[in-house]
Structures are given as structure tokens and as C-alpha cells.
Amino acid sequence: MGDIAKTRRRYKKGVDCNLIDEESPMVNSAKEVRKITQKWIEQHLADVKDFVSLGLPEIDDRYNVWRVPIVLSNATSHLIGEAKIGLLGNVMDSTRPELIRTRAKRFINEVSAPDRKRQELFYPAPIPNKVILGDAMKVLEELPPDTAQLVITSPPYYNAKPESCEFIDYQEYLNFLRGVIIRIREVLSEGRFFTINVSPVLVRRTSRSTSSKRIPIPFDVHQIMASAGFEFIDDIIWVKPEGAGWNLGRGRRFAADRQPLQYKPVSVTEYVLVYRKKTTKLIDWNIRKHYDSKLVEQSRILGDYDVTNVWHIPPGHHKRHPAVFPDELVHKLIRYYSFIDDLVLDPFAGSGTVGRVAIDMNRRFLLIDNNPKYFHPMKEELSKLAITRNIRVDYEVSDHLGEANDS
């Protein structure tokens, strides 16, 4: 853990100094943290403790706590909860014990069922088309397993556009993404795909004496995805037309004076990272065990398709949202990574592009967004489209937001 005295001073900043002195014992090893967490499990999860194990404890420097993943004993990549241990050895926070218990018991029931159960066909949860105004983490916790068969999303920018989203700092942003991704894993069907559009973000300089910063978000997102139980499959490079990023000002100084060391290319690419929920089953299991072989056949990729991972697509535009998916990009992802009638989830729905394209491609959709400014236009547009296609779309305001956001 490094310099304990230094850590002690840093930790004292965040707690009542009367609670800690120079002689207070500090938790300074993963072994100690495991013991504390195991004791908490015995107290709160006694009935499922034999099916629960601990992942690798890690220090979270922002909050000065240890984060301890709680996993299934026989499937250590299956994250079912987390405990946060303070540096004084106290359990500061955790996933709700009843939620961990429910997830563990679901696994117990699966492994204790007859072998024939594993041979049954896969049926998704019967979720209708729905748009929800609410916090993604809380909404996702209330959804059943097998809700989604594909995730397509683009998280909010990190402090690059104030109208999109603002975070205290970068670590808070990553913690936010991690919380959502962990919950998505619980509702995504076995072996199905999670596609996420991310790119480095340029934070402008504040004065001539400071420099701008480019934050490598895709590479940090990969670490989160891998630790949350997803297997990396592909990196698709979305290429926009030349000049698409010139408005950011990046590269203009070099264009003017051509001095070495000042070279900064204009960025015209973004990543679409493709992951699969970890499973022991091969991809063709999802094809062979699908509940409707006719839908599988109708979903075959006919005609032209993208041979490489470089996709040239113009950016999308929407009069009521500053950053939207292009319809063409979403169309390709739905075409390549889902079957007809699958449910496509977007936890950061924005203008609702995923829903509109899903309707066109005969897929169901579940859209979540926490901003009424986007929810109401999305509801208006999708309602009109639903009428023309004669389909049902439900709209819901999550209870935890209160009635104020429904105005």
C-alpha cells in the first residue's frame, strides 16, 4: 500500500479527526481487507456464504476506501456485488445484501437444476418497447435477467460539453460508468453483446499559460469492461469526414507556424468497442438455442456487409440534442449483433436514435435517460413513429426522480 503515514494523513482529511490518531490501526493489505469483508458476509449473507467468494481488493484513491468485488464461488467472473472497506477497517458501503442474496440464489437454482434444463431453448424476458425517465443505475437494478439481448450506447461526455454532463473529476466519471456497466451485465442475456461508442475527450485550456488535455477514455473504459465480466471482441473505428473536428481548434496552431513538438492532428475518429458477456458457451449456442429458428434465419446478413473494422459514416445531427448517434452506425450494430425481436438497450438514450432504428429493424427497445429535456422530445418522436408502425411503446417516469421531472 506504500507509505502508511502518508495514507493516514490523506485519510484524515475525509473523516472526523477525533476518530483517528497517529496510533490508529490502518488496514494496509488485501489480506486484511478480505478478512473484514468475509466477516461482513458471514453476518449479512449467512444463508448463501458457501456460494459467495471475493475478487481482488483494490484501493480507490478518490474515496480512500478498498473496493472488494463479491463474486460467485464457482464463477469468479460473475460479479454479484461489492463492499467498500474504509482504511480503519469499517464497512463503509456495500451492494444491498438482499440483492446479492437474490443473485446468488439464482445461480444456486441454476446449478442444482437437472442437466436437461441446460438443453432448453433460450427465451428472453417479455419486455415491451419502453422509454424510461430515470437514473440508469437504479432503473437497471429493477429489471429482470435476460431483459436485453444487445446494448448499444454512448456514455455522456466527460466535462467536454457542459450541456451534456458535468462530473467533479475524472475518477468520479469512471466510477459512474463502472456502476452502470456492472448493472447492465446483470440484465444482459448470456453470451450477448455490449457495444459502446467512446473516444478521447479534449478538455480546452483555461488560459494561454495552460495547455489543453486529451483524456484517453476508451482505454480506461476497457479496463472497466474487462473487470465487470465482459470479453473484448472488436474495436470498430468510426471515421467521420475530414474537417469534422476542426471546430475544436485542435491543430490550428501547428497549421499556422509548423513548429516541431506542436503537432496535434485533428481527430476524425471514434471507437465503437464491442464486448461479449463472459460465458463458457460459444457464440453458436445463442444461435442453436434460440427459441425461434425462423427468426434466426430471417436475421441472416444478406447482401453487402462491412469487411473491415473501419467504418466511414457522417456524424449524426439532432435539433434537440448536442451529440447523437448516426442512424447508419446504429443500423449496422443492430444488424450484426442481434436477431429480429431481440431487445436493444441504451441506458443513455439521449435523442432516442437506438429506439427509432430498432423499430425500423423489427427489434424491441428499452431506452433510459435521466434528463427531462431529452425524454419529452424522445417520447413525442417515438409516439408518432409507433402510430405509423402500429406498435406499442410504454413511457415511464422512475419513482426516485419524483414528479418534478415529469413536468
XYZ file of C-alpha atoms in Angstrom:
407
model
C 0.000 0.000 0.000
C 3.065 2.240 0.206
C 3.698 4.940 2.822
C 1.191 4.277 5.636
C 1.862 7.614 7.342
C 1.154 9.443 4.104
C -2.031 7.463 3.593
C -3.050 8.189 7.201
C -2.685 11.943 6.628
C -4.656 11.759 3.393
C -7.397 9.703 5.023
C -7.733 12.109 7.970
C -8.811 14.838 5.580
C -12.007 12.935 4.845
C -13.036 11.926 8.392
C -13.553 13.444 11.819
C -10.048 13.838 13.224
C -11.348 12.809 16.640
C -11.917 9.341 15.232
C -8.325 8.730 14.242
C -4.918 9.441 15.712
C -1.368 8.558 14.871
C -1.705 5.224 16.652
C -4.947 4.151 14.957
C -4.550 0.814 13.185
C -4.753 1.118 9.409
C -5.856 -1.609 7.023
C -2.854 -1.894 4.733
C -3.116 -5.227 2.959
C -5.543 -7.074 0.737
C -5.412 -9.998 3.161
C -6.795 -7.864 5.998
C -9.494 -6.451 3.734
C -10.555 -9.945 2.711
C -10.942 -10.966 6.362
C -13.105 -7.932 7.124
C -15.294 -8.493 4.077
C -15.631 -12.212 4.801
C -16.827 -11.388 8.312
C -19.408 -8.996 6.850
C -20.607 -11.756 4.501
C -20.984 -14.179 7.411
C -23.092 -11.601 9.249
C -25.316 -10.491 6.388
C -25.262 -13.367 3.880
C -25.018 -16.421 6.089
C -27.518 -18.444 4.047
C -25.522 -18.119 0.793
C -21.975 -17.685 2.109
C -20.854 -21.057 0.713
C -21.691 -19.854 -2.792
C -20.020 -16.456 -2.446
C -16.354 -15.585 -2.863
C -14.206 -12.444 -3.035
C -12.482 -10.906 -6.023
C -9.304 -8.812 -5.965
C -9.490 -5.895 -3.461
C -8.337 -2.577 -4.923
C -7.686 0.860 -3.400
C -9.918 3.703 -4.617
C -7.715 6.760 -4.083
C -10.525 9.246 -4.580
C -12.564 7.998 -1.633
C -9.722 6.365 0.346
C -11.504 3.034 0.503
C -10.854 -0.512 -0.547
C -13.270 -1.840 -3.188
C -13.863 -5.571 -2.822
C -15.741 -7.413 -5.606
C -18.178 -10.079 -4.399
C -18.415 -12.940 -6.882
C -19.836 -16.428 -7.216
C -17.577 -19.172 -5.863
C -17.789 -21.347 -8.984
C -17.904 -18.496 -11.497
C -15.412 -15.878 -10.344
C -16.028 -13.689 -13.404
C -19.677 -13.339 -12.314
C -19.792 -10.151 -10.235
C -22.832 -10.024 -7.936
C -21.914 -7.180 -5.585
C -19.261 -5.017 -3.974
C -18.172 -3.926 -0.495
C -16.293 -0.729 0.348
C -13.914 -1.026 3.287
C -12.544 2.098 4.976
C -8.903 2.373 5.885
C -9.845 1.903 9.534
C -11.414 -1.452 8.744
C -15.061 -0.372 8.749
C -17.539 -1.432 6.070
C -18.488 1.981 4.660
C -20.898 0.845 1.951
C -21.976 -2.225 0.001
C -24.402 -3.580 -2.532
C -27.686 -4.275 -0.762
C -27.398 -7.731 0.899
C -30.852 -8.760 -0.342
C -29.764 -8.015 -3.930
C -26.576 -10.075 -3.538
C -28.635 -12.866 -1.988
C -31.121 -12.849 -4.885
C -28.324 -13.021 -7.466
C -26.549 -15.826 -5.603
C -29.739 -17.873 -5.172
C -30.489 -17.561 -8.868
C -27.119 -19.172 -9.543
C -27.746 -21.856 -6.903
C -31.038 -22.758 -8.556
C -29.362 -22.971 -11.951
C -26.589 -25.340 -10.868
C -28.958 -27.535 -8.834
C -31.462 -27.981 -11.680
C -31.426 -31.166 -13.761
C -28.961 -31.261 -16.645
C -31.834 -31.226 -19.099
C -32.543 -27.615 -18.105
C -29.313 -26.544 -19.778
C -30.564 -28.011 -23.028
C -33.769 -25.970 -23.097
C -34.219 -23.184 -25.593
C -33.426 -19.609 -24.639
C -36.391 -17.279 -24.099
C -35.818 -13.564 -23.394
C -37.759 -11.695 -20.733
C -41.047 -10.426 -22.268
C -40.237 -6.710 -22.001
C -42.250 -4.368 -24.288
C -40.824 -1.319 -26.048
C -40.245 1.195 -23.293
C -38.741 4.633 -22.633
C -37.889 5.460 -19.008
C -37.030 8.815 -17.468
C -34.758 7.838 -14.614
C -31.293 7.150 -13.260
C -29.780 4.279 -15.243
C -28.192 2.560 -12.234
C -31.422 2.492 -10.232
C -33.628 1.552 -13.175
C -31.333 -1.300 -14.222
C -31.402 -2.762 -10.699
C -35.156 -3.272 -11.044
C -35.015 -5.147 -14.353
C -35.095 -8.962 -14.569
C -32.323 -11.149 -16.039
C -32.416 -11.614 -19.819
C -34.028 -8.210 -20.312
C -31.607 -7.174 -23.074
C -30.003 -9.126 -25.897
C -27.884 -6.220 -27.174
C -26.566 -2.999 -25.651
C -25.764 -0.012 -27.857
C -24.803 3.153 -26.053
C -22.618 6.217 -25.956
C -21.965 7.471 -22.406
C -22.174 11.179 -21.610
C -19.056 13.185 -22.367
C -16.635 13.795 -19.523
C -16.835 17.558 -18.913
C -16.292 18.304 -22.608
C -19.760 19.758 -23.177
C -21.420 21.411 -20.161
C -24.847 20.881 -21.723
C -24.211 17.108 -21.748
C -22.871 16.238 -18.314
C -20.514 17.504 -15.617
C -18.550 15.489 -13.071
C -16.434 16.575 -10.117
C -13.396 14.854 -11.566
C -12.384 12.068 -13.913
C -12.393 9.369 -11.240
C -15.996 10.169 -10.376
C -16.853 9.825 -14.064
C -15.193 6.395 -14.272
C -16.924 5.262 -11.077
C -20.241 6.332 -12.594
C -19.598 4.323 -15.766
C -18.491 1.309 -13.752
C -21.711 1.338 -11.726
C -23.868 1.352 -14.848
C -21.797 -1.296 -16.644
C -21.949 -3.691 -13.686
C -25.731 -3.422 -13.622
C -26.006 -3.884 -17.378
C -24.202 -7.196 -17.044
C -26.950 -8.473 -14.762
C -29.733 -7.786 -17.287
C -27.878 -8.777 -20.479
C -28.529 -12.301 -21.718
C -25.779 -14.898 -21.606
C -23.116 -14.512 -24.268
C -24.742 -11.424 -25.799
C -23.023 -8.255 -26.984
C -22.362 -4.837 -25.465
C -21.256 -2.138 -27.938
C -20.086 1.194 -26.546
C -19.123 4.308 -28.508
C -16.323 6.219 -26.789
C -13.480 8.489 -27.820
C -10.736 10.542 -26.179
C -12.137 13.847 -24.951
C -10.436 17.211 -25.394
C -10.630 19.485 -22.353
C -9.831 23.006 -23.508
C -7.093 25.058 -21.905
C -8.217 27.775 -19.488
C -5.570 30.362 -20.418
C -2.561 30.909 -22.691
C -0.283 29.714 -19.872
C -2.004 26.327 -19.653
C -2.384 23.519 -22.148
C -5.402 21.572 -23.276
C -5.697 17.937 -22.219
C -6.829 14.925 -24.199
C -8.233 12.224 -21.914
C -7.916 8.599 -23.180
C -11.389 7.453 -22.131
C -11.578 4.315 -24.383
C -8.604 2.701 -22.683
C -9.975 3.270 -19.183
C -13.388 2.023 -20.297
C -11.778 -1.204 -21.483
C -10.377 -1.870 -18.013
C -13.830 -1.331 -16.509
C -15.500 -3.637 -19.038
C -12.944 -6.398 -18.503
C -13.221 -6.239 -14.704
C -17.040 -6.226 -14.893
C -17.198 -9.572 -16.700
C -17.058 -8.739 -20.404
C -14.775 -10.236 -23.041
C -13.260 -7.873 -25.611
C -14.259 -8.813 -29.176
C -13.530 -5.941 -31.578
C -12.613 -2.285 -31.924
C -14.533 -0.634 -34.737
C -13.076 2.646 -35.941
C -15.774 5.143 -36.839
C -14.280 7.614 -39.337
C -16.010 10.944 -39.918
C -15.455 13.193 -42.954
C -12.245 15.262 -42.920
C -12.713 18.546 -41.101
C -15.342 17.158 -38.738
C -13.210 18.024 -35.690
C -11.686 21.273 -36.924
C -14.170 23.348 -34.913
C -12.456 22.178 -31.710
C -9.387 24.189 -32.650
C -7.005 21.253 -32.268
C -4.178 21.501 -34.793
C -4.741 25.120 -35.814
C -1.601 26.424 -34.154
C 0.559 23.868 -35.902
C -1.121 24.702 -39.218
C -0.044 28.312 -38.721
C 3.621 28.027 -37.677
C 4.594 24.341 -38.268
C 6.908 24.196 -35.223
C 8.100 20.739 -34.123
C 6.571 19.384 -30.897
C 3.382 21.351 -31.522
C 1.897 18.856 -33.953
C -1.631 17.802 -32.984
C -3.774 16.062 -35.606
C -7.446 16.869 -35.959
C -9.372 13.875 -34.640
C -11.934 12.449 -37.069
C -12.347 9.005 -35.490
C -14.177 7.447 -32.562
C -14.146 3.918 -31.180
C -17.061 1.541 -31.097
C -15.777 -1.116 -28.701
C -17.512 -4.483 -28.930
C -17.678 -6.824 -25.925
C -19.432 -10.090 -25.170
C -20.750 -11.071 -21.764
C -18.358 -13.735 -20.487
C -19.662 -17.267 -20.729
C -18.381 -20.795 -21.247
C -20.728 -21.151 -24.221
C -19.619 -20.490 -27.781
C -21.373 -17.901 -29.926
C -23.246 -20.561 -31.902
C -25.018 -21.598 -28.666
C -27.063 -18.390 -28.958
C -27.978 -19.434 -32.496
C -28.770 -23.086 -31.817
C -30.724 -22.449 -28.590
C -32.754 -19.512 -29.828
C -36.470 -20.009 -29.169
C -37.478 -19.310 -32.806
C -35.349 -20.770 -35.604
C -37.374 -18.832 -38.194
C -36.341 -15.514 -36.654
C -32.725 -16.658 -36.692
C -32.969 -17.445 -40.387
C -34.692 -14.133 -41.150
C -31.872 -12.303 -39.324
C -29.111 -13.595 -41.609
C -26.768 -10.915 -43.004
C -27.576 -10.813 -46.709
C -26.050 -8.588 -49.387
C -23.118 -6.261 -48.757
C -21.546 -6.004 -45.335
C -18.533 -4.316 -43.697
C -15.448 -6.415 -44.328
C -13.061 -4.337 -42.161
C -13.353 -2.634 -38.799
C -13.065 0.837 -40.366
C -16.489 2.383 -40.971
C -16.820 5.726 -42.806
C -20.018 7.337 -41.506
C -21.008 11.039 -41.328
C -21.852 12.282 -37.804
C -25.466 12.467 -36.718
C -27.419 15.659 -36.023
C -30.498 16.421 -33.965
C -32.013 19.825 -33.275
C -32.677 18.992 -29.614
C -29.520 17.107 -28.646
C -25.843 18.173 -28.936
C -24.350 14.703 -29.504
C -26.242 11.912 -31.250
C -25.535 8.573 -32.878
C -25.779 8.486 -36.667
C -28.673 6.219 -37.675
C -26.341 4.330 -40.023
C -23.991 3.367 -37.192
C -26.805 2.022 -35.028
C -28.295 0.178 -38.012
C -25.035 -1.670 -38.604
C -24.624 -2.654 -34.949
C -28.184 -3.969 -34.678
C -27.784 -5.850 -37.953
C -24.527 -7.562 -36.940
C -25.161 -8.253 -33.254
C -28.838 -9.164 -32.787
C -31.756 -11.215 -34.052
C -35.180 -9.943 -35.071
C -37.356 -9.347 -31.965
C -34.328 -9.040 -29.653
C -34.439 -6.179 -27.174
C -31.824 -3.439 -27.633
C -30.913 -1.433 -24.524
C -29.495 2.098 -24.420
C -29.008 3.347 -20.828
C -28.004 6.842 -22.070
C -30.702 7.247 -24.697
C -30.356 10.954 -25.498
C -32.448 11.681 -28.594
C -33.655 8.067 -28.905
C -31.756 7.049 -32.044
C -31.461 3.439 -30.863
C -35.239 3.229 -30.452
C -36.037 4.711 -33.860
C -33.634 2.387 -35.663
C -34.763 -0.633 -33.624
C -38.328 -0.041 -34.814
C -37.129 0.057 -38.424
C -35.311 -3.255 -37.921
C -38.095 -5.105 -36.083
C -36.326 -5.160 -32.745
C -37.712 -4.200 -29.356
C -36.021 -1.437 -27.373
C -35.536 -0.117 -23.853
C -34.307 3.464 -23.575
C -33.263 5.157 -20.321
C -32.326 8.798 -19.842
C -32.230 10.983 -16.733
C -32.863 14.314 -18.438
C -36.470 15.516 -18.980
C -35.136 17.866 -21.674
C -34.415 14.803 -23.812
C -37.107 12.443 -22.507
C -40.089 14.512 -23.631
C -38.910 15.132 -27.249
C -37.953 11.448 -27.449
C -41.449 10.481 -26.283
C -43.001 12.809 -28.853
C -40.969 11.462 -31.787
C -41.288 7.788 -30.888
C -45.028 8.106 -30.271
C -45.553 9.413 -33.803
C -43.383 6.644 -35.250
C -45.191 3.988 -33.192
C -48.545 5.091 -34.593
C -47.337 4.812 -38.191
C -45.890 1.333 -37.491
C -48.824 0.193 -35.355
C -46.637 -0.821 -32.417
C -46.879 -0.217 -28.693
C -44.378 1.918 -26.769
C -44.661 2.434 -22.992
C -43.352 5.533 -21.225
C -42.426 5.622 -17.565
C -41.061 8.111 -15.036
C -38.970 6.346 -12.405
C -40.269 6.885 -8.853
C -36.944 8.069 -7.469
C -36.960 11.157 -9.717
C -40.209 12.451 -8.299
C -42.999 14.248 -10.045
C -40.942 17.366 -10.700
C -39.107 15.766 -13.586
C -42.371 14.757 -15.220
C -43.475 18.314 -15.756
